[in-house]
C-alpha positions as a printed Julia matrix, in Angstrom:
369×3 Matrix{Float64}:
   3.11  -32.14   -9.29
   6.13  -31.03   -7.28
   6.03  -29.78   -3.7
   7.0   -26.26   -2.76
  10.41  -26.09   -1.14
  10.38  -28.1     2.11
   6.63  -27.79    2.48
   6.84  -24.01    2.52
   3.89  -21.69    2.83
   3.37  -20.16   -0.59
   3.04  -16.38   -0.72
   1.49  -15.57   -4.07
   2.62  -12.06   -4.94
   5.94  -10.36   -4.25
   4.72   -6.86   -3.46
   4.79   -5.03   -0.16
   2.0    -7.05    1.44
   3.45  -10.37    0.27
   6.95   -9.52    1.45
   5.66   -8.26    4.8
   3.81  -11.52    5.44
   6.72  -13.63    4.19
   9.05  -11.8     6.55
   6.83  -12.37    9.58
   6.31  -16.06    8.8
  10.04  -16.6     8.25
  10.94  -14.81   11.48
   8.78  -17.32   13.31
  10.65  -20.23   11.8
   8.35  -21.18    8.93
   9.51  -22.0     5.43
   8.22  -19.49    2.91
   8.32  -19.4    -0.87
   7.32  -16.2    -2.69
   5.96  -16.49   -6.22
   6.19  -13.25   -8.14
   5.43  -12.44  -11.76
   7.09   -9.02  -11.88
   7.85   -7.32   -8.59
   8.42   -3.96  -10.27
   4.66   -3.73  -11.0
   3.72   -4.21   -7.35
   1.83   -1.39   -5.68
   4.56   -1.13   -3.04
   6.93    0.19   -5.68
   4.51    2.77   -7.09
   2.73    4.17   -4.01
   3.71    7.46   -2.35
   4.21    5.87    1.07
   1.81    8.03    3.08
   0.81    6.79    6.53
  -2.41    8.75    6.67
  -5.48    7.2     8.3
  -6.51   10.59    9.66
  -5.56   12.74    6.66
  -7.44   10.3     4.41
 -10.54   10.78    6.54
 -11.07    7.06    7.03
 -14.18    5.97    8.93
 -15.46    3.1    11.04
 -13.58   -0.21   11.06
 -11.2     0.98    8.31
 -10.1     3.9    10.49
  -9.61    1.49   13.41
  -7.56   -0.8    11.18
  -5.45    2.12    9.96
  -4.86    3.48   13.45
  -3.89    0.06   14.78
  -1.4    -0.42   11.97
  -0.01    3.12   12.33
   0.72    2.38   15.99
   2.69   -0.75   15.04
   4.74    0.77   12.27
   7.67    2.1    14.37
   8.36   -1.32   15.93
   7.76   -3.04   12.56
  10.25   -0.75   10.84
  12.81   -1.24   13.61
  12.47   -4.99   13.13
  12.96   -4.79    9.36
  15.95   -2.48    9.73
  17.55   -4.79   12.29
  16.94   -7.85   10.09
  18.18   -6.21    6.88
  20.78   -3.68    7.98
  19.05   -1.13    5.73
  17.07    2.02    6.49
  13.36    2.05    5.62
  12.97    5.84    5.39
  10.26    6.28    8.04
   9.44    9.96    8.76
   6.97   11.15   11.38
   6.61   14.43    9.54
   2.9    15.05    9.99
   0.36   15.74    7.24
  -1.51   18.96    6.45
  -4.96   18.76    4.88
  -5.93   22.19    3.47
  -9.51   23.44    2.94
 -11.12   26.46    1.34
 -13.03   27.33    4.5
 -13.25   26.56    8.19
 -16.66   24.98    7.61
 -15.19   22.52    5.09
 -12.36   21.79    7.51
 -14.7    21.05   10.37
 -16.73   18.66    8.18
 -13.68   16.44    7.6
 -14.48   13.06    9.25
 -11.36   13.01   11.44
 -10.88   16.76   11.94
 -11.38   16.37   15.7
  -8.29   14.14   15.83
  -5.95   16.83   14.49
  -4.97   20.44   15.12
  -7.22   23.02   13.44
  -5.33   25.62   11.43
  -6.39   29.03   10.13
  -4.62   30.77    7.25
  -1.85   31.99    9.53
  -1.35   28.47   10.85
  -1.16   27.09    7.31
   1.5    29.67    6.41
   3.49   28.65    9.48
   3.47   24.99    8.41
   3.76   25.46    4.63
   4.74   29.02    3.79
   4.18   28.79    0.03
   0.73   27.19    0.11
  -1.61   28.76   -2.46
  -3.8    31.59   -1.15
  -7.07   29.81   -1.94
  -6.54   27.56    1.1
  -7.85   29.41    4.13
  -8.09   26.63    6.73
  -6.61   23.23    7.42
  -5.89   20.4     9.81
  -2.47   19.23   10.93
  -2.35   15.54   11.73
   0.99   15.34   13.51
   0.51   11.61   14.14
   0.46   10.79   10.41
   3.63   10.5     8.34
   5.34    8.72    5.49
   7.85    6.05    4.55
  10.09    5.87    1.48
   8.57    2.7     0.14
   9.98    2.85   -3.4
  13.62    3.47   -2.64
  14.07    2.03    0.85
  11.3    -0.01    2.47
  10.84   -2.52   -0.37
  14.59   -3.12   -0.65
  14.96   -3.55    3.1
  12.08   -6.04    3.21
  13.54   -8.05    0.35
  16.89   -8.3     2.12
  15.28   -9.14    5.47
  13.33  -11.95    3.79
  16.48  -13.32    2.14
  18.36  -13.18    5.44
  15.64  -15.34    7.03
  15.75  -17.92    4.26
  12.69  -16.94    2.23
  12.86  -18.51   -1.24
  11.92  -16.41   -4.27
  10.7   -17.47   -7.66
  10.65  -14.4    -9.91
   9.03  -14.4   -13.33
   6.46  -16.97  -12.22
   2.91  -16.46  -13.43
   0.33  -18.26  -11.33
  -2.35  -19.48  -13.74
  -4.68  -21.46  -11.47
  -5.32  -22.27   -7.85
  -5.7   -26.03   -7.42
  -8.23  -27.54   -5.04
  -9.71  -30.81   -3.91
 -12.99  -30.86   -2.02
 -12.81  -27.1    -1.43
  -9.32  -27.43    0.0
  -6.3   -25.66   -1.48
  -3.64  -28.11   -2.68
  -1.33  -26.06   -4.9
  -0.95  -23.85   -7.94
  -0.41  -24.27  -11.66
   2.24  -21.88  -12.92
   4.16  -20.81  -16.01
   7.82  -20.17  -15.22
  10.15  -17.6   -16.76
  11.11  -20.09  -19.5
   7.46  -20.55  -20.46
   7.19  -24.05  -19.02
   3.99  -25.16  -17.31
   4.27  -26.92  -13.97
   2.46  -27.32  -10.67
   3.51  -26.7    -7.1
   1.94  -28.5    -4.16
   1.31  -26.71   -0.9
  -0.94  -27.08    2.11
  -1.22  -23.33    2.73
  -0.87  -20.17    0.7
  -1.55  -16.45    1.07
  -2.98  -14.6    -1.92
  -1.31  -11.18   -2.14
  -1.76  -10.35   -5.81
  -3.32   -6.92   -5.37
  -5.38   -5.64   -8.27
  -4.93   -8.96  -10.11
  -6.43  -11.1    -7.32
  -9.8   -11.61   -8.99
  -8.06  -13.15  -12.0
  -7.28  -16.14   -9.76
 -10.44  -15.99   -7.63
 -13.15  -14.39   -9.78
 -15.57  -14.22   -6.86
 -13.38  -11.63   -5.12
 -14.83   -8.11   -5.52
 -11.49   -6.52   -6.44
 -10.98   -4.21   -9.41
  -8.08   -1.99  -10.55
  -8.04    1.78  -10.22
  -5.12    3.15  -12.2
  -3.07    5.99  -10.76
  -0.39    8.09  -12.45
   2.33    9.77  -10.4
   5.45   11.86  -10.77
   8.28   13.27   -8.69
   9.86   16.72   -8.59
  13.25   17.79   -7.32
  12.72   20.66   -4.92
  15.12   22.45   -2.58
  16.09   20.21    0.3
  14.06   22.08    2.93
  11.29   23.41    0.72
   8.56   21.34    2.34
   8.67   19.73    5.76
   5.23   18.16    5.94
   3.1    16.16    3.54
   0.34   18.26    1.93
  -2.78   16.21    1.27
  -5.04   18.21   -1.03
  -8.22   17.15   -2.8
  -7.1    14.87   -5.61
  -3.4    15.72   -5.27
  -0.81   15.21   -2.56
   2.82   16.27   -2.16
   5.11   13.95   -0.18
   8.57   15.42    0.58
  11.49   13.07    1.06
  14.49   14.09    3.16
  16.66   14.77    0.1
  14.19   17.26   -1.42
  12.47   14.85   -3.79
   8.72   15.53   -3.85
   6.43   12.63   -4.76
   3.25   13.87   -6.45
   0.12   11.79   -6.8
  -2.19   10.58   -7.93
  -4.79   10.35  -10.62
  -7.75    8.04  -10.09
  -8.78    6.21  -13.28
 -11.17    3.31  -12.66
 -12.14    3.34  -16.33
  -8.56    2.52  -17.4
  -8.8    -1.1   -16.22
  -5.27   -2.57  -16.69
  -4.17   -0.24  -19.51
  -0.53    0.55  -18.87
   1.33    3.76  -19.6
   1.24    7.47  -18.94
  -1.3     9.73  -20.59
  -1.08   13.47  -21.38
  -4.4    14.03  -19.57
  -3.15   12.32  -16.4
   0.12   14.23  -16.39
  -1.67   17.56  -16.91
  -3.96   16.7   -14.01
  -0.94   16.2   -11.76
   0.68   19.46  -12.88
  -2.56   21.36  -12.28
  -2.85   19.78   -8.84
   0.66   20.89   -7.94
  -0.07   24.44   -9.08
  -3.27   24.55   -7.04
  -1.47   23.55   -3.85
   2.05   24.92   -4.06
   2.55   27.25   -7.05
   6.32   27.5    -6.52
   6.62   23.73   -7.09
   5.45   24.22  -10.67
   8.97   25.46  -11.42
  10.76   22.48   -9.91
  12.17   20.0   -12.45
  10.37   16.68  -12.89
  12.5    13.64  -12.06
  10.36   10.58  -12.8
   6.86    9.66  -13.97
   5.14    6.31  -13.4
   1.81    4.55  -12.93
   0.3     1.69  -10.99
  -2.96   -0.09  -10.19
  -4.69    0.21   -6.82
  -6.57   -2.95   -5.78
 -10.01   -1.6    -4.91
 -13.05   -3.2    -3.26
 -16.6    -1.79   -3.06
 -16.04   -0.36    0.43
 -12.31    0.4    -0.16
 -11.35   -1.95    2.67
  -8.99   -4.93    2.26
  -9.89   -8.6     2.14
  -8.18  -10.32    5.06
  -8.37  -13.83    6.47
  -9.71  -17.13    5.16
 -10.97  -17.65    1.62
 -13.62  -20.12    0.5
 -10.8   -22.68    0.06
  -9.42  -24.2     3.24
  -5.71  -23.44    3.48
  -5.86  -20.39    1.2
  -5.67  -17.04    2.97
  -6.43  -13.58    1.59
  -4.4   -10.39    1.99
  -5.46   -8.21   -0.9
  -7.67   -5.26   -1.87
  -5.86   -2.62    0.21
  -6.72    0.18   -2.27
  -4.91    3.42   -1.27
  -3.71    2.12    2.08
  -1.39   -0.8     1.4
   1.69    0.89    2.86
  -0.22    2.03    5.94
  -1.79   -1.38    6.53
   1.23   -3.58    5.77
   2.44   -3.84    9.38
  -0.88   -4.99   10.81
  -1.71   -7.16    7.8
   1.56   -9.02    8.27
   0.84   -9.63   11.95
  -2.75  -10.76   11.42
  -2.11  -13.05    8.45
   1.04  -14.64    9.87
  -0.88  -15.45   13.04
  -3.8   -16.87   11.05
  -1.56  -19.09    8.92
   0.3   -20.62   11.86
  -2.76  -20.81   14.1
  -1.46  -18.36   16.68
  -4.19  -16.93   18.95
  -5.05  -13.28   18.36
  -5.96  -10.67   20.93
  -9.67   -9.88   21.04
  -9.1    -6.53   19.32
  -7.02   -8.07   16.53
  -9.54  -10.86   16.05
 -12.32   -8.29   15.78
 -10.42   -6.33   13.14
  -9.64   -9.45   11.14
 -13.26  -10.51   11.25
 -14.41   -7.07   10.06
 -12.48   -7.46    6.8
 -13.34  -11.03    5.84
 -14.13  -11.45    2.16
 -17.6   -12.82    2.89
 -18.77   -9.43    4.21
 -20.0    -8.67    0.68
 -22.16  -11.77    0.44
 -25.95  -11.21    0.67
């Protein structure tokens, strides 16, 4: 059994959450080694990048978690951009949630936190919105970030600049323990060789695959198919968050369209005609003019879902093994706060009372009877 590099903290999973935690640990002077099977499959590369705790209609502790992370995102992005020299693509563009009636609008869980819109207000914010939408809410505090093309690349470079070590093409097969204490991992490397890595601490950030390593975790995949359209540069200024479909406009006119929700698909990869038709129909129902815009790319991914759709954060049943997984639809939104909370937990840094309360609310043992 060989030790991880210089006694590094192992970050198992090279997606957005793993990179965010690795970056924070490295900034605070800790050695970090990221083990990644295939970073291109990570949810951070396939999500739309919405920052939408209010548009999503989150409730209770999950809303509090989302709001706390949303408030930290500007400083977090500034830090990543300074450390990497790259832009992350953060846009405080606001999000419109349309409804068929004022009554439906007013029943939205977070409607009181946004600006109520009638049909005239909707036309002011999104002139080509389909006529069936007669009311809406503008959440000016919500926004987006270009996670696929900018944020992930900037985080990777920031990590490298702070000395984070990467092992790509590594499949973690088992978590090793002694007396309920984490001691390392058994892996298969890119050449197919089996070996073990020793470590005193690790953070599990393997998203929808987390329960393959810890079967007791209540995490399951929900497949989502997405696409992008090339619209006119100024065709859409705000995100439109409709029921089942959302349109996320980037600054260059690219429109990210998502997303199907397919819990029955398990880990079946690939696009399906049914899923792509569902996206096209969703576009037509929201913004008919966008049905004529040329498609640019189509892709899929797997959301890591839990029974209450909240993440698993904090200690696991193994001493020294920490959890940062199960973020479902909100991984991009929650990355900033997750990185702060988990980095502090790993190094033993005291948390504020509010942060400690949030971390405690999303412990994995909340599902135990």
